Short mmCIF file of C-alpha atoms and ligand atoms in Angstrom, two decimals:
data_model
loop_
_atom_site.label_atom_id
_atom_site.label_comp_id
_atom_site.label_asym_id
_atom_site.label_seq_id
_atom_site.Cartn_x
_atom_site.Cartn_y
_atom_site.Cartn_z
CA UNK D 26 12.53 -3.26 25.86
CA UNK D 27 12.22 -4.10 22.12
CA UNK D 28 12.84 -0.53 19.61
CA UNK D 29 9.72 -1.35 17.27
CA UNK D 30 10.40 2.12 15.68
CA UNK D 31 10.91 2.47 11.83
CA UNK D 32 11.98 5.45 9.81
CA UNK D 33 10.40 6.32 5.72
CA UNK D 34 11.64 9.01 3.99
CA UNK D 35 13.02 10.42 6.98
CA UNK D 36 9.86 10.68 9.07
CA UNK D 37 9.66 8.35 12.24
CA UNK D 38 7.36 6.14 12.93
CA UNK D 39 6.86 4.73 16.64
CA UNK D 40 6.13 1.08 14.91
CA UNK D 41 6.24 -0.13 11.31
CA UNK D 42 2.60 -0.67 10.65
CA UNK D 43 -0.30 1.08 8.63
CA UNK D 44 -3.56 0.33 6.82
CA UNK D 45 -3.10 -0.75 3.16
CA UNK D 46 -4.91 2.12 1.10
CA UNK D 47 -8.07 1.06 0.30
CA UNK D 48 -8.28 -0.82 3.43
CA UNK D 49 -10.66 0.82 5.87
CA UNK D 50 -9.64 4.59 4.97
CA UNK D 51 -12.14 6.74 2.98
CA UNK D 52 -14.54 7.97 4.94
CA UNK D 53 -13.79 10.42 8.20
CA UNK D 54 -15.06 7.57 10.42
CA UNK D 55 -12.73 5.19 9.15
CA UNK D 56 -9.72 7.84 9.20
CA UNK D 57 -10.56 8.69 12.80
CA UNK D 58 -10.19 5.59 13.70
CA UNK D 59 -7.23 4.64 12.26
CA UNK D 60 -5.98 8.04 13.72
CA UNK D 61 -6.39 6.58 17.01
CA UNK D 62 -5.38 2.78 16.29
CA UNK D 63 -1.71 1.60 17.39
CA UNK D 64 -0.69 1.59 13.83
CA UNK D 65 2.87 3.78 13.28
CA UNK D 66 1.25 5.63 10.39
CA UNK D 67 -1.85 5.58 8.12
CA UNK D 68 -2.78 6.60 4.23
CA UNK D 69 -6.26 7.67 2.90
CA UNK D 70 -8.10 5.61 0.21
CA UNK D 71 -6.81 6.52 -3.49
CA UNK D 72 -8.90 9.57 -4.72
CA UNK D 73 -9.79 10.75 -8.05
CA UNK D 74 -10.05 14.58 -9.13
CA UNK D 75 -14.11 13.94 -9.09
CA UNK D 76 -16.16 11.98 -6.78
CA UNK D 77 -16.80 8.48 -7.73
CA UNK D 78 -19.07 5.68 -6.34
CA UNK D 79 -17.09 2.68 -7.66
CA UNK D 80 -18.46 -0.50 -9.39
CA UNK D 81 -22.10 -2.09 -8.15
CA UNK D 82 -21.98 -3.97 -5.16
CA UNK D 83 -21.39 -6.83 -3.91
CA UNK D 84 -17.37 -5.81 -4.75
CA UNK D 85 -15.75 -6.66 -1.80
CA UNK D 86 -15.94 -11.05 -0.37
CA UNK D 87 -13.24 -12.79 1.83
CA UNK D 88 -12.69 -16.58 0.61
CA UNK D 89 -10.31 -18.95 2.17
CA UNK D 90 -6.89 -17.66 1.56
CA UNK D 91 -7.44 -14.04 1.03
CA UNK D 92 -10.37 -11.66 -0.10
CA UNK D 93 -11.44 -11.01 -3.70
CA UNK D 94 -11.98 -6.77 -4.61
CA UNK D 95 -13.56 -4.85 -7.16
CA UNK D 96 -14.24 -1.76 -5.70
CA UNK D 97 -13.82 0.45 -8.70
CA UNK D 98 -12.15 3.17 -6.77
CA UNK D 99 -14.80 4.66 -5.10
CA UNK D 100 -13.72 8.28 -3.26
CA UNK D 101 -15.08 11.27 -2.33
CA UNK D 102 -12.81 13.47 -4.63
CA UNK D 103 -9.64 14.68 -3.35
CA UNK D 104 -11.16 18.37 -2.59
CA UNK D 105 -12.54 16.55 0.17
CA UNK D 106 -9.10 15.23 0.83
CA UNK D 107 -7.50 18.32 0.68
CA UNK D 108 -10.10 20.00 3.47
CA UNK D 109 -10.06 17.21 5.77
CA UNK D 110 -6.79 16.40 6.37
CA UNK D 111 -5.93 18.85 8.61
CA UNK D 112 -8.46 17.68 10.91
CA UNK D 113 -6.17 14.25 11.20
CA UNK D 114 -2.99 16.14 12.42
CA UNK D 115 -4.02 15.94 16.11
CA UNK D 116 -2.94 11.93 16.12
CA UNK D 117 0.70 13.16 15.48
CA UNK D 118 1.65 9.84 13.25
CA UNK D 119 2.60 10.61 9.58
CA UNK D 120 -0.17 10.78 7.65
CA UNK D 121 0.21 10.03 4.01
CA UNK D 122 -2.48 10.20 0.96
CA UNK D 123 -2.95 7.61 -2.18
CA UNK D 124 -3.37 9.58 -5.68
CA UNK D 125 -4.64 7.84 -8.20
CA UNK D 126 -6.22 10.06 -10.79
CA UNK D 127 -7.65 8.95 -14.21
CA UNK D 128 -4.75 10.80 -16.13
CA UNK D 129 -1.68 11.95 -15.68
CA UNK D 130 -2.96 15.60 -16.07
CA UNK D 131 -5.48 14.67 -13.02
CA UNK D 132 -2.58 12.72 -10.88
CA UNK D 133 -0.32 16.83 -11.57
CA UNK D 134 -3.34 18.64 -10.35
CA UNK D 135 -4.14 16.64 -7.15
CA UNK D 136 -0.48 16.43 -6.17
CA UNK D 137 -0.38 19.99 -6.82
CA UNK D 138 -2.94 20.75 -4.09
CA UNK D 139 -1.65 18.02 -1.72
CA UNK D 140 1.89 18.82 -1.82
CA UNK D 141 0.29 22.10 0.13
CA UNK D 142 -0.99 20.74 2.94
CA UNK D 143 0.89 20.78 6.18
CA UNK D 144 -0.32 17.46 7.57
CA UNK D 145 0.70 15.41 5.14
CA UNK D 146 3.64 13.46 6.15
CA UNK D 147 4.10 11.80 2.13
CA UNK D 148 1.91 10.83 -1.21
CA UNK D 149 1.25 7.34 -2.92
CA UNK D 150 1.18 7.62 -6.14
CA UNK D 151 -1.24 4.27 -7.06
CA UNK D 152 0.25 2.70 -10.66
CA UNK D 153 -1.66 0.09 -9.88
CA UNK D 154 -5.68 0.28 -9.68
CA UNK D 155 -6.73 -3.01 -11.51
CA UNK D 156 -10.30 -2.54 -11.05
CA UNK D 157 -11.63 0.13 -13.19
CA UNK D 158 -12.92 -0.70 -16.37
CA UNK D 159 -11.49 0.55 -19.52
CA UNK D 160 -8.02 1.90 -17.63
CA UNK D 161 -5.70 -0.63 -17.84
CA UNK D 162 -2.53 -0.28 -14.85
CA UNK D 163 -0.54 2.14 -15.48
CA UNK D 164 2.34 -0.06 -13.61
CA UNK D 165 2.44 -3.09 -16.15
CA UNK D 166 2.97 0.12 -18.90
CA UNK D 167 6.85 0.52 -18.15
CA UNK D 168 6.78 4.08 -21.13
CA UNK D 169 3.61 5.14 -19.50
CA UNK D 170 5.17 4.56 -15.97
CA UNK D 171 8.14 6.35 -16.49
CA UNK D 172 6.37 9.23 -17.91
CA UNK D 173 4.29 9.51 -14.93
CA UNK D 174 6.51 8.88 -12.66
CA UNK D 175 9.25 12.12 -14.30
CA UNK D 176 6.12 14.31 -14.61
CA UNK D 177 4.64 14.38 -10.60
CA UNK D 178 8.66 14.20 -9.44
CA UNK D 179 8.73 17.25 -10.79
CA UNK D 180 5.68 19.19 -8.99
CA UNK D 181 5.52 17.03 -5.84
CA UNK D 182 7.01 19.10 -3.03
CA UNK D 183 6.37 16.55 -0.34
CA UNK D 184 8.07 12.50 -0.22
CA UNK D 185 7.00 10.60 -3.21
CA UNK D 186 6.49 6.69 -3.20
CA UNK D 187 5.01 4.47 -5.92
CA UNK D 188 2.25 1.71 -5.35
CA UNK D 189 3.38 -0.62 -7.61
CA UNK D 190 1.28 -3.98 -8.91
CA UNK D 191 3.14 -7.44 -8.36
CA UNK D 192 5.96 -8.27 -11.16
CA UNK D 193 6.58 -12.17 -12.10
CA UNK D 194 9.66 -11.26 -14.12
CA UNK D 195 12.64 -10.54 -13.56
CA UNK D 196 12.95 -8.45 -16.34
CA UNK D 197 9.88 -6.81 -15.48
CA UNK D 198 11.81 -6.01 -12.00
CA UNK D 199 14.41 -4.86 -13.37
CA UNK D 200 13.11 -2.34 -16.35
CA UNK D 201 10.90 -0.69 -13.13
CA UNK D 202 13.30 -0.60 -10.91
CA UNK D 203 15.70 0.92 -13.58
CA UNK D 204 13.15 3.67 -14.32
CA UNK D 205 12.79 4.55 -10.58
CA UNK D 206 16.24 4.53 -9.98
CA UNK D 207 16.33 7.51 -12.19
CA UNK D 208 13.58 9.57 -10.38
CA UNK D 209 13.36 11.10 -7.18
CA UNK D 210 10.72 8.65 -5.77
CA UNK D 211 11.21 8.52 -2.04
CA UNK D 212 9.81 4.87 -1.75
CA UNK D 213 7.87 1.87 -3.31
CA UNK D 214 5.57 0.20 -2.02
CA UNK D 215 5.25 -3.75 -2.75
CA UNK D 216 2.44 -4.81 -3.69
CA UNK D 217 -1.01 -3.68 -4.81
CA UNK D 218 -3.34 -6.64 -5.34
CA UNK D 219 -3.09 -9.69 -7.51
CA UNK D 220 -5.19 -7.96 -10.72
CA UNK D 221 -8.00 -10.07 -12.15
CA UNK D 222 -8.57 -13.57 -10.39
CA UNK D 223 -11.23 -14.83 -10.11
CA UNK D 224 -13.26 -16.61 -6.93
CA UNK D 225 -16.07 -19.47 -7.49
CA UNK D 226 -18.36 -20.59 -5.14
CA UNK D 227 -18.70 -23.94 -6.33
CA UNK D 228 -22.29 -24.69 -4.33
CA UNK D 229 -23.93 -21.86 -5.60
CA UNK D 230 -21.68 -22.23 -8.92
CA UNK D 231 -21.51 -18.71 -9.02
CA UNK D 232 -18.76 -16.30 -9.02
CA UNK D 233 -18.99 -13.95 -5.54
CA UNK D 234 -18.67 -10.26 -6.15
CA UNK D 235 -20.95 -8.61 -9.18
CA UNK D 236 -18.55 -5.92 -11.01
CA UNK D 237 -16.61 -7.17 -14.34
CA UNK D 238 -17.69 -10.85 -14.47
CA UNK D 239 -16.90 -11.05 -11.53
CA UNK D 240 -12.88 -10.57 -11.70
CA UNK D 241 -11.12 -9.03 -8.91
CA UNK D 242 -7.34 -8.08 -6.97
CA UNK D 243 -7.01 -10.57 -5.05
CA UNK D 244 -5.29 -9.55 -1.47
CA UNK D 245 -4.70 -11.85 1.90
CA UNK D 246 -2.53 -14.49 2.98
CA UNK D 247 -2.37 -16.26 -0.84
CA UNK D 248 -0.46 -13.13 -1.93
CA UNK D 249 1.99 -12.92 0.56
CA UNK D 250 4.82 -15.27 -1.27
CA UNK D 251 4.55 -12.96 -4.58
CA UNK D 252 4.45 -9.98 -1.75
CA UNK D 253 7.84 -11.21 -0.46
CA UNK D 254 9.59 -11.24 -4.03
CA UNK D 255 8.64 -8.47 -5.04
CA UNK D 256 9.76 -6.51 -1.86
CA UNK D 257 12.92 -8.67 -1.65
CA UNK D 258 13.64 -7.90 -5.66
CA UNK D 259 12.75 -4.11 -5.31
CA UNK D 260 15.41 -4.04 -2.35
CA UNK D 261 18.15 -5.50 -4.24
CA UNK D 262 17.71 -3.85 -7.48
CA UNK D 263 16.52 0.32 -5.97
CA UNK D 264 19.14 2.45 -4.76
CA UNK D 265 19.81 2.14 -1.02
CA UNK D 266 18.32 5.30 -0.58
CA UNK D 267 14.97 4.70 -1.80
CA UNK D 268 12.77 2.51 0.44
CA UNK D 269 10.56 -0.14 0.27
CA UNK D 270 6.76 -0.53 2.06
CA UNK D 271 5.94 -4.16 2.31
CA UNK D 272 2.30 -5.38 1.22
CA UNK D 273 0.62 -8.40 1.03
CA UNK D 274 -0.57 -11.23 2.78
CA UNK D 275 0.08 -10.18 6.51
CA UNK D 276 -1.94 -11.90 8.96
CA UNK D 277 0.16 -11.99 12.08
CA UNK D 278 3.39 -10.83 13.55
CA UNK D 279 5.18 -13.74 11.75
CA UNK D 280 4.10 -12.36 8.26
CA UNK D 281 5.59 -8.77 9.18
CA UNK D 282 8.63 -10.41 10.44
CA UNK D 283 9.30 -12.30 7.35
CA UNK D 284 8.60 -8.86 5.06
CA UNK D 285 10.95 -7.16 7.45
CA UNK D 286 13.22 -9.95 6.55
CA UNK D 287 12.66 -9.43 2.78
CA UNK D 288 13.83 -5.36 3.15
CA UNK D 289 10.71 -3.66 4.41
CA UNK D 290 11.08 -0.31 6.08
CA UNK D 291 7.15 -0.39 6.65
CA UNK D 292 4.59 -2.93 6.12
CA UNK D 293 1.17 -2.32 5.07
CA UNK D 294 -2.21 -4.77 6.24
CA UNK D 295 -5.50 -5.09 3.53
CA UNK D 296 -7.72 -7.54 3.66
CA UNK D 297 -6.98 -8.42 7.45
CA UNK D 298 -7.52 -5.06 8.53
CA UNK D 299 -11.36 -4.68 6.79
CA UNK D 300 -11.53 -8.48 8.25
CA UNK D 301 -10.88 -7.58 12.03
CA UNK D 302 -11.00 -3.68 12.16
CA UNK D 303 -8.07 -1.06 13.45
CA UNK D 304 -7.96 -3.04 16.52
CA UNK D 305 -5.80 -5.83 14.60
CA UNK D 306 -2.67 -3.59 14.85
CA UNK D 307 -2.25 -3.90 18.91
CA UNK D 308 -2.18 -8.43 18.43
CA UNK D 309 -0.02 -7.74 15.58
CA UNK D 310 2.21 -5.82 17.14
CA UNK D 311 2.39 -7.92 20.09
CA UNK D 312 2.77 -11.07 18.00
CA UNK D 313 6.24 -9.01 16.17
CA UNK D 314 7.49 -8.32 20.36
CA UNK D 315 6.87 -12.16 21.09
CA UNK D 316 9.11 -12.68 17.83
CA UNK D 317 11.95 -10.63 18.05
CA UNK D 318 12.44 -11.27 22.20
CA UNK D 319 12.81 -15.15 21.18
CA UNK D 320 15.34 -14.21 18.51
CA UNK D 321 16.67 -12.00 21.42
CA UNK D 322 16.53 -8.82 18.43
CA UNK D 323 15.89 -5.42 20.40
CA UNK D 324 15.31 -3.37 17.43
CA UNK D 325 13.89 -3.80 13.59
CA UNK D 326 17.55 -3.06 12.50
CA UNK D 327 18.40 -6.39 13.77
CA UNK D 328 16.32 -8.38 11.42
CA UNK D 329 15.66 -6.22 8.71
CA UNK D 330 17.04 -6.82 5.21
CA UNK D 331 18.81 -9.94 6.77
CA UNK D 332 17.03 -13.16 5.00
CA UNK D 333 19.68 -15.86 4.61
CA UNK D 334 20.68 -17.91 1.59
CA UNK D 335 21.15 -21.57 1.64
CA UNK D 336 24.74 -22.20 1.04
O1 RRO U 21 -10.72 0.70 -5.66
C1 RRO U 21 -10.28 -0.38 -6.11
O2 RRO U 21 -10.96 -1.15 -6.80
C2 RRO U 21 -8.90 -0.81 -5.86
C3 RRO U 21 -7.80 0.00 -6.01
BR1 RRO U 21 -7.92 1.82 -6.38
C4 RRO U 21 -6.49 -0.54 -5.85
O3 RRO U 21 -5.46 0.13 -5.99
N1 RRO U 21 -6.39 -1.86 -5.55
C5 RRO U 21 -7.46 -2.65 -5.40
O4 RRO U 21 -7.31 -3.86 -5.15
N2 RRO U 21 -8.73 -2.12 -5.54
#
């Protein structure tokens, strides 16, 4: 038998898969079922302190490669949150929320509240919304970053990660990893979508989702080499004992293999969960089995953090 089980921030998980926030996860439908999915865990869409319906639609379009999103953060508030949540403890897998309030005075207050209820397993803390007009990421702000990142350490009474957007240099790596090394953040999690491309359809010569000129994150199987840096680099430069979530690009049980490879404790499915529905955890995870029986690995210990060199 082949140990899929993972452990974040101390909680175990019976496999090391869960939805991508954003992905399928704001409404109590979609929660409900990703409750009952085979995923290990599963996170709620980022909320705001208010209730927000998110940029004019069309926002959302898959193209060859990936999918293009400008959702704008839409969210029912996070008093919503904070009510509901409970209702999700009966499908005993950690449950963790995304925060990712307008200000840092918002992100205190919501974290506040959440850090208070019992069936929340952790918190993302989202640096890294690229969609909202007029708020550029915090994440790509490395003064702003840190002083979000010391101010909810301090009031967050539950395990603490960071979404963070994808870095391109090293430097870059290394000044955030620096600044986390210094907090108590619990984990990171590797990455939020590529901020700001932009997807033509050439017959129609028209760009394909209305919001900001059509500009978007870009997510799926395109992002999954900058994915795999930045959850290999985040590995090597935190402290062992903060952990990394893998995001980006996974499609099948080859793609989480290869971010297990890179140093991921968990790894995280977008745009091919809202492409095939909660369902696509039970051929992922039999894709990973398929994988580690050939390599003869019996548990994720085996493989993990273990990508070779060329000599
Ligand atoms: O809602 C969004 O537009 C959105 C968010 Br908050 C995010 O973190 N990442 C993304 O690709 N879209």
């Amino acid at each position: 038998m082949i140990d899929l089980s993972t452990t974040i921030t101390g909680i175990k998980l019976k496999n090391p898969l869960m939805n991508a926030s954003g992905a399928l996860c704001m409404t109590k439908e979609e929660l409900h079922e990703l409750g009952a999915s085979s995923s290990g865990a599963f996170i709620s869409k980022s909320c705001t302190l208010l209730a927000r319906d998110g940029n004019p639609e069309p926002r959302y379009a898959d193209f060859s490669g990936g999918s293009i999103n400008s959702m704008g953060l839409p969210n029912p508030g996070y008093q919503f949150y904070t009510s509901f949540f409970p209702e999700l403890a009966k499908y005993t897998k950690p449950l963790f929320a995304s925060v990712s309030g307008l200000s840092l005075a918002d992100n205190v207050q919501i974290i506040k509240t959440f850090s208070e209820v019992k069936a929340l397993s952790a918190i993302e803390l989202n640096l890294s919304c690229p969609n909202v007009p007029g708020k550029p990421q915090v994440g790509y702000d490395f003064e702003h970053s840190a002083e979000y990142i010391h101010a909810v350490s301090k009031i967050c009474k539950k395990p603490l990660g960071v979404k963070l957007p994808p870095y391109f240099d090293f430097a870059h790596f290394e000044q955030m990893a620096a600044i986390i090394n210094k907090s108590n953040i619990a984990f990171v999690t590797c990455i939020n979508s590529l901020g700001n491309g932009l997807v033509i359809d050439p017959a129609k010569e028209q760009v394909v989702i209305k919001p900001k000129g059509g500009y978007g994150g870009i997510g799926g199987s395109c992002v999954k080499p900058i994915a795999l840096s930045n959850v290999h680099k985040f590995r090597e430069l935190l402290k062992p004992s903060i952990q990394v979530i893998g995001c980006g690009g996974v499609t099948s049980g080859t793609d989480v293999f290869e971010h297990l490879l890179a140093g991921a404790d968990v790894v995280q499915v977008g745009t091919t969960l809202v492409q095939y529905g909660p369902k696509v955890f039970d051929r992922l995870l039999k894709e990973l089995e398929i994988i580690m029986k050939k390599k003869q690995y019996s548990s994720l210990v085996d493989c993990k953090g273990k990508l070779k060199q060329l000599s």
